[in-house]
Amino acid sequence: MISFSLTDEQKELQKLARDFAQNEIAPVAPQLDRTGEYTYAILKKAHQLGLLNLTIGDAYGGGGLGWLESCLVGEEFAAACAGVTTAANANELALTPIELAASEEQKKKFIPPIARDGGLAAFCVTEPGAGSDVASMRTRAVKRGDEYILNGAKHFITNGDVAQLLTVFASTDPEKKHRGISLFVVPADTPGITRHHMGEKMGHRASDTAEIVFEDAHVPAANLLGKEGDGFKAAMETFDRTRVGIGAAGVGVARAALEAAIKFVKERQQFAQTIANFQGVQFMLADMAMKIETARLAVWYAAWLTDEKLPYSYASAIAKAYGSDVAMQVTTDAVQLLGGYGYMADYKVEKYMRDAKLLQIYEGTNQIQRVVIAKAILRD
Ligand SMILES: Cc1cc2nc3c(=O)[nH]c(=O)nc-3n(C[C@H](O)[C@H](O)[C@H](O)COP(=O)(O)OP(=O)(O)OC[C@H]3O[C@@H](n4cnc5c(N)ncnc54)[C@H](O)[C@@H]3O)c2cc1C
C-alpha cells in the first residue's frame, strides 16, 4: 500500500517547525544574511523545542525519529533561512558517522554532550586538495602508543569554528587509499588544533565555514571509531543518509521563492493589469510548482526508504540532486518574475537564489550525485 499522508505526530512536528521557522528564523534571516553572524540563539531554542538532532537515537539524547521527520523540519527551516538550516543540519552530519561506526561505550560518551545538552559538532572530510575525491585526503593519523598523532588540514567545515566536537577522517595507511581512511572523534580544544573562519560566502551566511589545521594533535586511541580503515565506508554511508536533507532544504528554499513570486505577481500592475494575468507568467509559476511538488516526492521517497532500511543510496542521490537543482531553477525564475525588484535585497528572492547554489555543491556536488545515479542504472 502507498500512503502519502503524514501521521498526526508528523503533522504536529511539521507545524511546530513551521511556526518556529516563521516566527523565530524568518524575521532575523535578512539580518543574519547581511552580517554573517552565527545563529547561536536560534539553535539553542530549536534544541529546546526538540527540533535538532532528530535522527540521532533517543538513548543518546537525540530525537529518535526518522529521516522523513528530519526532512519535514528541514523544509520548514530552509523556507525561512537556508543558512540556519545548514548550521542546524551539521550536527546530524557529524553525529551520524558516530552512530554508524562507534561502540556502545563510545556513543554514550560522545553523543549526549551534543544531542542531549545542546552542543555543536562538525564533520571534517574535505581538504584543500581533496573535495569530490575524498579518498585522496592527506590528513594523516599515526599511531604512537595509546594515541594517534594527527597532522593535516580540513577546510569548508560547517560549524568548524564553533563546534566542541569534531568527527575527523584521516588516513592511517595512505598506501591503502580509501581503505586506509579512519574515523576519529576529536575534542575541538585538543592542543595542536587551530581553527579559522574562512571568510565571506555567497549565501548560507548564517552558518559558520572554517578551516581546521592539525599540527601534532594527540588523540586517544580510544577515540578511533571502529577499526583502522573503516572511515571511508562510514563517510559514504553518512552522505547516503544525510544528503536527502539537502533535497528537503532545496524544496524549502524553492517553496519560499514561489510564495514570494506568487504574492508579487498578484500585486504588480503592468499594461493596466496584474502581471499574474499573463499566460507567460502563469506558465512559469506552473512549472515552478510542478518542480517543487515532484522534488518533495523524491525527498519523501528517499527518506522513507532510509527509514524502512530498504536500499536508499540511489534514491537519496536523486533527491539531493533534483531537490537542489529545482531550488536553483525555481529561485532563478522567482528573481525573473520580480523583474528589477527581484534583484534587490529587500525582496528576498535574490537571497534564495544565492542560497540555492550551495545546495548543488556540498555533501557531494550534483555531478557526483549523477555519477552515483549513472553507476546504479548501468549496473542494474
Ligand atoms: C559552505 C560550505 C560548507 C561545507 N561544509 C562541509 C562540511 O561540513 N564538511 C566537509 O567535510 N565538507 C564541507 N564542504 C565541502 C563540500 O562538500 C565540497 O566543497 C564539495 O564536496 C566539492 O568539493 P570541492 O569544493 O573540492 O570541489 P572539487 O571536487 O574540486 O570539484 C570541482 C568541480 O569539479 C567537478 N567534479 C569533480 N570530480 C568530478 C567527477 N568525477 N565527475 C564530474 N565532475 C566532477 C565537481 O562537481 C565541481 O563542479 C562544504 C563546502 C561549502 C562551500
Tab-separated table of C-alpha atoms and ligand atoms in Angstrom:
chain	number	residue	atom	x	y	z
A	1	MET	CA	0.000	0.000	0.000
A	2	ILE	CA	1.231	3.515	-0.756
A	3	SER	CA	0.287	6.366	1.556
A	4	PHE	CA	1.295	9.993	1.171
A	5	SER	CA	-0.472	11.169	4.303
A	6	LEU	CA	1.527	12.153	7.350
A	7	THR	CA	0.701	10.780	10.777
A	8	ASP	CA	-0.763	13.112	13.409
A	9	GLU	CA	2.655	13.200	15.128
A	10	GLN	CA	4.406	14.116	11.889
A	11	LYS	CA	1.853	16.866	11.211
A	12	GLU	CA	2.376	18.251	14.721
A	13	LEU	CA	6.142	18.234	14.257
A	14	GLN	CA	5.795	19.930	10.884
A	15	LYS	CA	3.575	22.631	12.406
A	16	LEU	CA	5.956	23.141	15.331
A	17	ALA	CA	8.839	23.551	12.872
A	18	ARG	CA	6.835	25.863	10.595
A	19	ASP	CA	5.724	28.114	13.464
A	20	PHE	CA	9.245	28.247	14.876
A	21	ALA	CA	10.793	28.904	11.471
A	22	GLN	CA	8.331	31.637	10.511
A	23	ASN	CA	8.260	33.333	13.944
A	24	GLU	CA	11.865	32.965	15.083
A	25	ILE	CA	14.038	32.429	11.994
A	26	ALA	CA	12.394	34.284	9.090
A	27	PRO	CA	12.279	37.704	10.825
A	28	VAL	CA	16.046	37.683	11.517
A	29	ALA	CA	17.155	35.911	8.324
A	30	PRO	CA	17.883	39.129	6.356
A	31	GLN	CA	19.991	40.463	9.235
A	32	LEU	CA	21.924	37.196	9.612
A	33	ASP	CA	22.485	37.223	5.860
A	34	ARG	CA	23.760	40.811	5.943
A	35	THR	CA	26.064	40.467	8.943
A	36	GLY	CA	27.058	36.798	8.682
A	37	GLU	CA	26.667	36.495	12.450
A	38	TYR	CA	26.298	32.974	13.835
A	39	THR	CA	22.895	31.715	14.952
A	40	TYR	CA	23.596	30.516	18.499
A	41	ALA	CA	20.322	31.825	19.961
A	42	ILE	CA	18.163	30.210	17.281
A	43	LEU	CA	19.939	26.871	17.543
A	44	LYS	CA	19.556	26.919	21.314
A	45	LYS	CA	15.808	27.495	21.073
A	46	ALA	CA	15.467	24.877	18.337
A	47	HIS	CA	17.256	22.399	20.559
A	48	GLN	CA	14.975	23.182	23.494
A	49	LEU	CA	11.944	22.533	21.260
A	50	GLY	CA	13.357	19.182	20.104
A	51	LEU	CA	13.942	20.363	16.538
A	52	LEU	CA	17.633	19.420	16.306
A	53	ASN	CA	19.390	16.045	16.080
A	54	LEU	CA	16.096	14.404	15.118
A	55	THR	CA	17.530	11.214	13.644
A	56	ILE	CA	20.013	10.624	16.440
A	57	GLY	CA	18.985	7.834	18.833
A	58	ASP	CA	16.923	8.899	21.848
A	59	ALA	CA	19.150	6.703	24.021
A	60	TYR	CA	21.867	9.320	23.381
A	61	GLY	CA	19.687	12.401	23.732
A	62	GLY	CA	18.636	12.708	20.084
A	63	GLY	CA	15.093	12.787	18.725
A	64	GLY	CA	14.944	9.070	17.929
A	65	LEU	CA	12.939	9.905	14.800
A	66	GLY	CA	13.379	9.103	11.120
A	67	TRP	CA	14.777	10.909	8.095
A	68	LEU	CA	11.260	11.726	6.931
A	69	GLU	CA	10.694	13.734	10.120
A	70	SER	CA	14.107	15.355	9.684
A	71	CYS	CA	13.149	16.338	6.121
A	72	LEU	CA	9.805	17.790	7.240
A	73	VAL	CA	11.630	20.022	9.720
A	74	GLY	CA	14.428	20.813	7.250
A	75	GLU	CA	11.980	22.006	4.577
A	76	GLU	CA	10.383	24.397	7.076
A	77	PHE	CA	13.702	25.744	8.338
A	78	ALA	CA	15.029	26.248	4.807
A	79	ALA	CA	11.871	28.082	3.747
A	80	ALA	CA	12.851	30.606	6.447
A	81	CYS	CA	16.669	30.600	6.095
A	82	ALA	CA	18.927	28.068	4.397
A	83	GLY	CA	21.953	29.287	6.360
A	84	VAL	CA	20.342	28.457	9.684
A	85	THR	CA	19.343	25.077	8.223
A	86	THR	CA	22.944	24.323	7.266
A	87	ALA	CA	24.123	25.168	10.783
A	88	ALA	CA	21.349	23.032	12.287
A	89	ASN	CA	21.953	20.053	9.981
A	90	ALA	CA	25.706	19.995	10.684
A	91	ASN	CA	25.139	18.161	13.946
A	92	GLU	CA	23.328	15.268	12.288
A	93	LEU	CA	26.086	15.157	9.673
A	94	ALA	CA	28.739	14.926	12.392
A	95	LEU	CA	26.896	12.546	14.711
A	96	THR	CA	25.642	10.065	12.109
A	97	PRO	CA	29.095	8.522	11.492
A	98	ILE	CA	29.455	8.087	15.255
A	99	GLU	CA	26.142	6.229	15.338
A	100	LEU	CA	27.255	4.119	12.385
A	101	ALA	CA	30.781	3.221	13.461
A	102	ALA	CA	31.219	3.663	17.217
A	103	SER	CA	30.958	1.118	20.020
A	104	GLU	CA	28.104	1.478	22.502
A	105	GLU	CA	30.518	2.893	25.058
A	106	GLN	CA	31.816	5.498	22.596
A	107	LYS	CA	28.279	6.509	21.574
A	108	LYS	CA	27.300	7.035	25.210
A	109	LYS	CA	30.398	9.123	25.789
A	110	PHE	CA	30.470	11.320	22.687
A	111	ILE	CA	26.885	11.858	21.515
A	112	PRO	CA	24.943	13.088	24.609
A	113	PRO	CA	27.014	16.266	25.188
A	114	ILE	CA	25.940	17.326	21.711
A	115	ALA	CA	22.487	15.831	21.193
A	116	ARG	CA	21.164	15.971	24.770
A	117	ASP	CA	22.978	19.038	26.072
A	118	GLY	CA	22.702	21.258	23.007
A	119	GLY	CA	26.341	21.196	21.878
A	120	LEU	CA	27.657	21.628	18.357
A	121	ALA	CA	29.637	19.173	16.252
A	122	ALA	CA	31.352	19.339	12.871
A	123	PHE	CA	32.028	16.736	10.181
A	124	CYS	CA	35.553	17.039	8.797
A	125	VAL	CA	36.197	15.315	5.474
A	126	THR	CA	37.020	17.956	2.873
A	127	GLU	CA	40.574	19.211	2.398
A	128	PRO	CA	42.108	21.867	0.154
A	129	GLY	CA	43.313	19.127	-2.235
A	130	ALA	CA	40.577	16.551	-1.631
A	131	GLY	CA	36.962	17.522	-2.320
A	132	SER	CA	34.939	15.174	-4.529
A	133	ASP	CA	37.868	12.758	-4.458
A	134	VAL	CA	37.576	12.024	-0.727
A	135	ALA	CA	39.983	9.089	-0.949
A	136	SER	CA	42.861	11.391	-1.878
A	137	MET	CA	42.841	13.070	1.555
A	138	ARG	CA	46.270	13.816	3.032
A	139	THR	CA	45.482	14.322	6.711
A	140	ARG	CA	47.491	11.636	8.496
A	141	ALA	CA	46.909	9.842	11.774
A	142	VAL	CA	49.946	7.969	13.040
A	143	LYS	CA	49.637	5.611	15.992
A	144	ARG	CA	52.100	6.109	18.824
A	145	GLY	CA	51.424	4.046	21.951
A	146	ASP	CA	47.856	4.604	23.032
A	147	GLU	CA	47.472	7.773	20.954
A	148	TYR	CA	47.177	8.877	17.348
A	149	ILE	CA	49.059	11.968	16.187
A	150	LEU	CA	47.062	13.955	13.635
A	151	ASN	CA	48.597	16.271	11.037
A	152	GLY	CA	46.871	17.934	8.110
A	153	ALA	CA	44.189	20.453	7.204
A	154	LYS	CA	40.455	20.327	6.608
A	155	HIS	CA	38.526	23.166	5.034
A	156	PHE	CA	34.983	24.293	4.205
A	157	ILE	CA	33.889	22.721	7.511
A	158	THR	CA	30.407	23.771	8.637
A	159	ASN	CA	30.387	24.706	12.332
A	160	GLY	CA	34.148	24.131	12.253
A	161	ASP	CA	34.921	27.252	14.251
A	162	VAL	CA	32.082	26.869	16.790
A	163	ALA	CA	31.837	23.113	17.349
A	164	GLN	CA	33.125	21.448	20.501
A	165	LEU	CA	33.385	18.029	18.881
A	166	LEU	CA	34.867	17.090	15.521
A	167	THR	CA	34.408	13.869	13.574
A	168	VAL	CA	37.661	13.722	11.669
A	169	PHE	CA	38.550	11.461	8.768
A	170	ALA	CA	42.294	10.845	8.383
A	171	SER	CA	44.495	8.319	6.656
A	172	THR	CA	46.183	5.744	8.837
A	173	ASP	CA	47.618	3.974	5.779
A	174	PRO	CA	47.945	6.121	2.614
A	175	GLU	CA	49.027	3.147	0.506
A	176	LYS	CA	45.645	1.563	1.011
A	177	LYS	CA	43.925	4.717	-0.374
A	178	HIS	CA	40.233	4.734	0.676
A	179	ARG	CA	40.693	1.518	2.666
A	180	GLY	CA	43.309	3.337	4.749
A	181	ILE	CA	40.951	6.110	5.913
A	182	SER	CA	39.988	6.010	9.585
A	183	LEU	CA	37.482	7.941	11.670
A	184	PHE	CA	38.204	9.742	14.928
A	185	VAL	CA	36.193	11.751	17.412
A	186	VAL	CA	38.313	14.738	18.362
A	187	PRO	CA	37.511	17.357	21.012
A	188	ALA	CA	37.919	20.710	19.276
A	189	ASP	CA	40.055	22.114	22.115
A	190	THR	CA	42.741	19.456	21.636
A	191	PRO	CA	46.198	21.130	21.674
A	192	GLY	CA	47.614	21.285	18.144
A	193	ILE	CA	44.270	22.235	16.552
A	194	THR	CA	43.764	25.721	15.163
A	195	ARG	CA	40.575	26.908	13.545
A	196	HIS	CA	39.939	29.844	11.231
A	197	HIS	CA	36.747	31.316	9.884
A	198	MET	CA	37.055	31.081	6.079
A	199	GLY	CA	35.667	34.482	5.174
A	200	GLU	CA	32.693	35.820	3.242
A	201	LYS	CA	30.316	33.455	1.453
A	202	MET	CA	27.802	33.955	-1.364
A	203	GLY	CA	24.957	32.519	0.713
A	204	HIS	CA	24.161	30.482	3.854
A	205	ARG	CA	25.875	33.333	5.646
A	206	ALA	CA	24.270	32.461	8.982
A	207	SER	CA	26.350	29.268	9.017
A	208	ASP	CA	29.995	29.059	10.003
A	209	THR	CA	32.525	27.715	7.488
A	210	ALA	CA	36.016	27.081	8.810
A	211	GLU	CA	39.457	25.744	8.093
A	212	ILE	CA	40.840	23.384	10.736
A	213	VAL	CA	44.550	22.676	10.953
A	214	PHE	CA	46.025	19.730	12.871
A	215	GLU	CA	49.645	20.062	13.931
A	216	ASP	CA	50.748	17.131	16.057
A	217	ALA	CA	47.309	16.911	17.655
A	218	HIS	CA	47.316	13.985	20.102
A	219	VAL	CA	44.087	11.984	20.067
A	220	PRO	CA	43.498	8.999	22.403
A	221	ALA	CA	43.422	5.685	20.554
A	222	ALA	CA	40.096	5.118	22.322
A	223	ASN	CA	38.663	7.841	20.036
A	224	LEU	CA	39.161	5.727	16.907
A	225	LEU	CA	35.698	4.574	15.798
A	226	GLY	CA	35.552	1.023	14.535
A	227	LYS	CA	38.820	-0.323	13.157
A	228	GLU	CA	41.534	1.446	11.209
A	229	GLY	CA	40.314	1.697	7.630
A	230	ASP	CA	36.591	1.849	8.500
A	231	GLY	CA	36.375	5.612	7.923
A	232	PHE	CA	35.642	5.808	4.193
A	233	LYS	CA	32.666	3.462	4.455
A	234	ALA	CA	31.305	5.459	7.410
A	235	ALA	CA	31.671	8.721	5.436
A	236	MET	CA	29.882	7.350	2.368
A	237	GLU	CA	27.075	5.783	4.417
A	238	THR	CA	26.662	9.066	6.262
A	239	PHE	CA	26.308	11.002	2.995
A	240	ASP	CA	23.818	8.438	1.707
A	241	ARG	CA	21.638	9.226	4.715
A	242	THR	CA	22.134	12.951	5.193
A	243	ARG	CA	22.007	14.144	1.596
A	244	VAL	CA	18.252	13.640	1.442
A	245	GLY	CA	18.184	16.574	3.876
A	246	ILE	CA	19.824	18.766	1.223
A	247	GLY	CA	16.996	17.832	-1.137
A	248	ALA	CA	14.496	18.819	1.573
A	249	ALA	CA	16.292	22.142	2.064
A	250	GLY	CA	16.039	22.672	-1.706
A	251	VAL	CA	12.284	22.129	-1.538
A	252	GLY	CA	12.032	24.649	1.319
A	253	VAL	CA	14.061	27.336	-0.438
A	254	ALA	CA	12.142	26.811	-3.697
A	255	ARG	CA	8.800	26.927	-1.882
A	256	ALA	CA	9.676	30.242	-0.245
A	257	ALA	CA	10.722	31.656	-3.623
A	258	LEU	CA	7.482	30.522	-5.277
A	259	GLU	CA	5.413	32.034	-2.461
A	260	ALA	CA	7.237	35.353	-2.856
A	261	ALA	CA	6.723	35.253	-6.626
A	262	ILE	CA	3.004	34.488	-6.314
A	263	LYS	CA	2.497	37.403	-3.920
A	264	PHE	CA	4.393	39.742	-6.218
A	265	VAL	CA	2.700	38.843	-9.498
A	266	LYS	CA	-0.738	39.252	-7.933
A	267	GLU	CA	0.141	42.817	-6.865
A	268	ARG	CA	2.356	44.099	-9.647
A	269	GLN	CA	0.491	46.062	-12.317
A	270	GLN	CA	1.784	46.446	-15.857
A	271	PHE	CA	-0.165	47.106	-19.059
A	272	ALA	CA	-3.118	48.145	-16.819
A	273	GLN	CA	-3.496	44.758	-15.144
A	274	THR	CA	-1.775	42.455	-12.682
A	275	ILE	CA	1.066	40.553	-14.299
A	276	ALA	CA	-0.480	37.326	-12.921
A	277	ASN	CA	-2.982	37.650	-15.799
A	278	PHE	CA	-0.290	36.977	-18.385
A	279	GLN	CA	-0.070	33.393	-19.537
A	280	GLY	CA	3.706	33.717	-19.914
A	281	VAL	CA	3.866	34.411	-16.185
A	282	GLN	CA	1.329	31.729	-15.263
A	283	PHE	CA	3.237	29.022	-17.138
A	284	MET	CA	6.411	29.930	-15.290
A	285	LEU	CA	4.558	29.646	-11.968
A	286	ALA	CA	3.040	26.312	-13.001
A	287	ASP	CA	6.463	24.933	-13.930
A	288	MET	CA	7.869	26.101	-10.606
A	289	ALA	CA	5.028	24.394	-8.719
A	290	MET	CA	5.459	21.139	-10.684
A	291	LYS	CA	9.163	21.056	-9.880
A	292	ILE	CA	8.607	21.681	-6.180
A	293	GLU	CA	5.877	19.031	-5.866
A	294	THR	CA	7.963	16.393	-7.658
A	295	ALA	CA	11.098	17.273	-5.691
A	296	ARG	CA	9.199	16.846	-2.433
A	297	LEU	CA	8.001	13.422	-3.590
A	298	ALA	CA	11.584	12.424	-4.413
A	299	VAL	CA	12.729	13.598	-0.977
A	300	TRP	CA	9.950	11.850	0.929
A	301	TYR	CA	10.516	8.642	-1.045
A	302	ALA	CA	14.260	8.571	-0.334
A	303	ALA	CA	13.663	9.394	3.345
A	304	TRP	CA	11.038	6.667	3.591
A	305	LEU	CA	13.377	4.085	2.016
A	306	THR	CA	16.072	5.073	4.517
A	307	ASP	CA	13.691	4.786	7.458
A	308	GLU	CA	12.415	1.417	6.205
A	309	LYS	CA	16.038	0.220	5.879
A	310	LEU	CA	15.489	-0.520	2.188
A	311	PRO	CA	18.254	0.302	-0.340
A	312	TYR	CA	18.293	4.121	-0.453
A	313	SER	CA	21.618	5.264	-1.930
A	314	TYR	CA	20.261	5.728	-5.494
A	315	ALA	CA	17.077	7.442	-4.314
A	316	SER	CA	18.909	9.766	-1.939
A	317	ALA	CA	21.312	10.845	-4.725
A	318	ILE	CA	18.265	11.644	-6.893
A	319	ALA	CA	16.557	13.515	-4.033
A	320	LYS	CA	19.686	15.603	-3.353
A	321	ALA	CA	20.485	16.447	-6.957
A	322	TYR	CA	16.900	17.001	-8.058
A	323	GLY	CA	15.838	18.920	-4.951
A	324	SER	CA	18.787	21.295	-5.188
A	325	ASP	CA	18.569	21.682	-8.986
A	326	VAL	CA	14.901	22.546	-8.551
A	327	ALA	CA	15.841	25.095	-5.901
A	328	MET	CA	18.310	26.719	-8.313
A	329	GLN	CA	15.809	26.786	-11.196
A	330	VAL	CA	12.833	27.979	-9.153
A	331	THR	CA	14.740	30.719	-7.323
A	332	THR	CA	16.194	31.962	-10.632
A	333	ASP	CA	12.681	32.093	-12.100
A	334	ALA	CA	11.396	33.887	-8.997
A	335	VAL	CA	14.021	36.606	-9.467
A	336	GLN	CA	12.964	36.846	-13.114
A	337	LEU	CA	9.284	37.175	-12.224
A	338	LEU	CA	10.020	40.036	-9.862
A	339	GLY	CA	11.933	41.855	-12.581
A	340	GLY	CA	14.240	44.577	-11.249
A	341	TYR	CA	12.734	44.178	-7.779
A	342	GLY	CA	13.918	40.585	-7.745
A	343	TYR	CA	17.471	41.820	-7.937
A	344	MET	CA	17.099	43.942	-4.804
A	345	ALA	CA	17.849	42.505	-1.351
A	346	ASP	CA	14.604	43.839	0.191
A	347	TYR	CA	12.543	41.400	-1.882
A	348	LYS	CA	14.396	38.340	-0.509
A	349	VAL	CA	14.315	36.220	-3.679
A	350	GLU	CA	17.917	37.101	-4.555
A	351	LYS	CA	18.922	35.556	-1.191
A	352	TYR	CA	17.023	32.379	-2.057
A	353	MET	CA	18.915	32.223	-5.359
A	354	ARG	CA	22.293	32.651	-3.642
A	355	ASP	CA	21.362	30.053	-1.032
A	356	ALA	CA	20.185	27.528	-3.621
A	357	LYS	CA	23.647	27.412	-5.230
A	358	LEU	CA	25.391	25.838	-2.251
A	359	LEU	CA	22.828	23.024	-2.164
A	360	GLN	CA	24.130	21.911	-5.565
A	361	ILE	CA	27.714	21.864	-4.273
A	362	TYR	CA	28.103	20.463	-0.763
A	363	GLU	CA	27.656	16.894	0.516
A	364	GLY	CA	28.767	15.717	-2.914
A	365	THR	CA	28.310	18.033	-5.903
A	366	ASN	CA	25.395	17.340	-8.218
A	367	GLN	CA	27.815	15.966	-10.790
A	368	ILE	CA	28.943	13.417	-8.195
A	369	GLN	CA	25.272	12.562	-7.497
A	370	ARG	CA	24.883	11.922	-11.217
A	371	VAL	CA	27.940	9.659	-11.098
A	372	VAL	CA	26.204	7.654	-8.330
A	373	ILE	CA	22.893	7.537	-10.222
A	374	ALA	CA	24.534	6.574	-13.535
A	375	LYS	CA	26.583	3.830	-11.878
A	376	ALA	CA	23.434	2.365	-10.346
A	377	ILE	CA	21.416	2.339	-13.562
A	378	LEU	CA	24.267	0.970	-15.661
A	379	ARG	CA	24.963	-1.741	-13.088
A	380	ASP	CA	21.321	-2.777	-12.835
B	1	LIG	C1	29.702	26.411	2.640
B	1	LIG	C2	30.256	25.034	2.553
B	1	LIG	C3	30.058	24.160	3.611
B	1	LIG	C4	30.645	22.879	3.587
B	1	LIG	N1	30.535	22.056	4.680
B	1	LIG	C5	31.309	20.941	4.734
B	1	LIG	C6	31.402	20.175	5.945
B	1	LIG	O1	30.735	20.480	6.944
B	1	LIG	N2	32.258	19.118	5.984
B	1	LIG	C7	33.003	18.752	4.898
B	1	LIG	O2	33.764	17.802	5.002
B	1	LIG	N3	32.907	19.436	3.727
B	1	LIG	C8	32.092	20.527	3.617
B	1	LIG	N4	32.020	21.238	2.451
B	1	LIG	C9	32.808	20.812	1.307
B	1	LIG	C10	31.969	20.325	0.125
B	1	LIG	O3	31.379	19.097	0.419
B	1	LIG	C11	32.898	20.301	-1.097
B	1	LIG	O4	33.108	21.663	-1.470
B	1	LIG	C12	32.331	19.514	-2.257
B	1	LIG	O5	32.304	18.143	-1.964
B	1	LIG	C13	33.127	19.713	-3.546
B	1	LIG	O6	34.499	19.592	-3.318
B	1	LIG	P1	35.486	20.739	-3.884
B	1	LIG	O7	34.943	22.050	-3.431
B	1	LIG	O8	36.865	20.405	-3.507
B	1	LIG	O9	35.305	20.693	-5.445
B	1	LIG	P2	36.034	19.681	-6.475
B	1	LIG	O10	35.891	18.284	-6.018
B	1	LIG	O11	37.389	20.191	-6.775
B	1	LIG	O12	35.104	19.867	-7.743
B	1	LIG	C14	35.232	20.979	-8.650
B	1	LIG	C15	34.280	20.719	-9.810
B	1	LIG	O13	34.661	19.507	-10.489
B	1	LIG	C16	33.543	18.621	-10.543
B	1	LIG	N5	33.995	17.231	-10.471
B	1	LIG	C17	34.903	16.691	-9.627
B	1	LIG	N6	35.012	15.387	-9.828
B	1	LIG	C18	34.146	15.058	-10.806
B	1	LIG	C19	33.773	13.855	-11.476
B	1	LIG	N7	34.296	12.671	-11.147
B	1	LIG	N8	32.849	13.924	-12.465
B	1	LIG	C20	32.284	15.120	-12.796
B	1	LIG	N9	32.582	16.287	-12.208
B	1	LIG	C21	33.494	16.261	-11.221
B	1	LIG	C22	32.705	18.993	-9.341
B	1	LIG	O14	31.363	18.526	-9.478
B	1	LIG	C23	32.831	20.503	-9.351
B	1	LIG	O15	31.946	21.070	-10.270
B	1	LIG	C24	31.384	22.478	2.435
B	1	LIG	C25	31.518	23.350	1.354
B	1	LIG	C26	30.991	24.616	1.408
B	1	LIG	C27	31.212	25.537	0.239
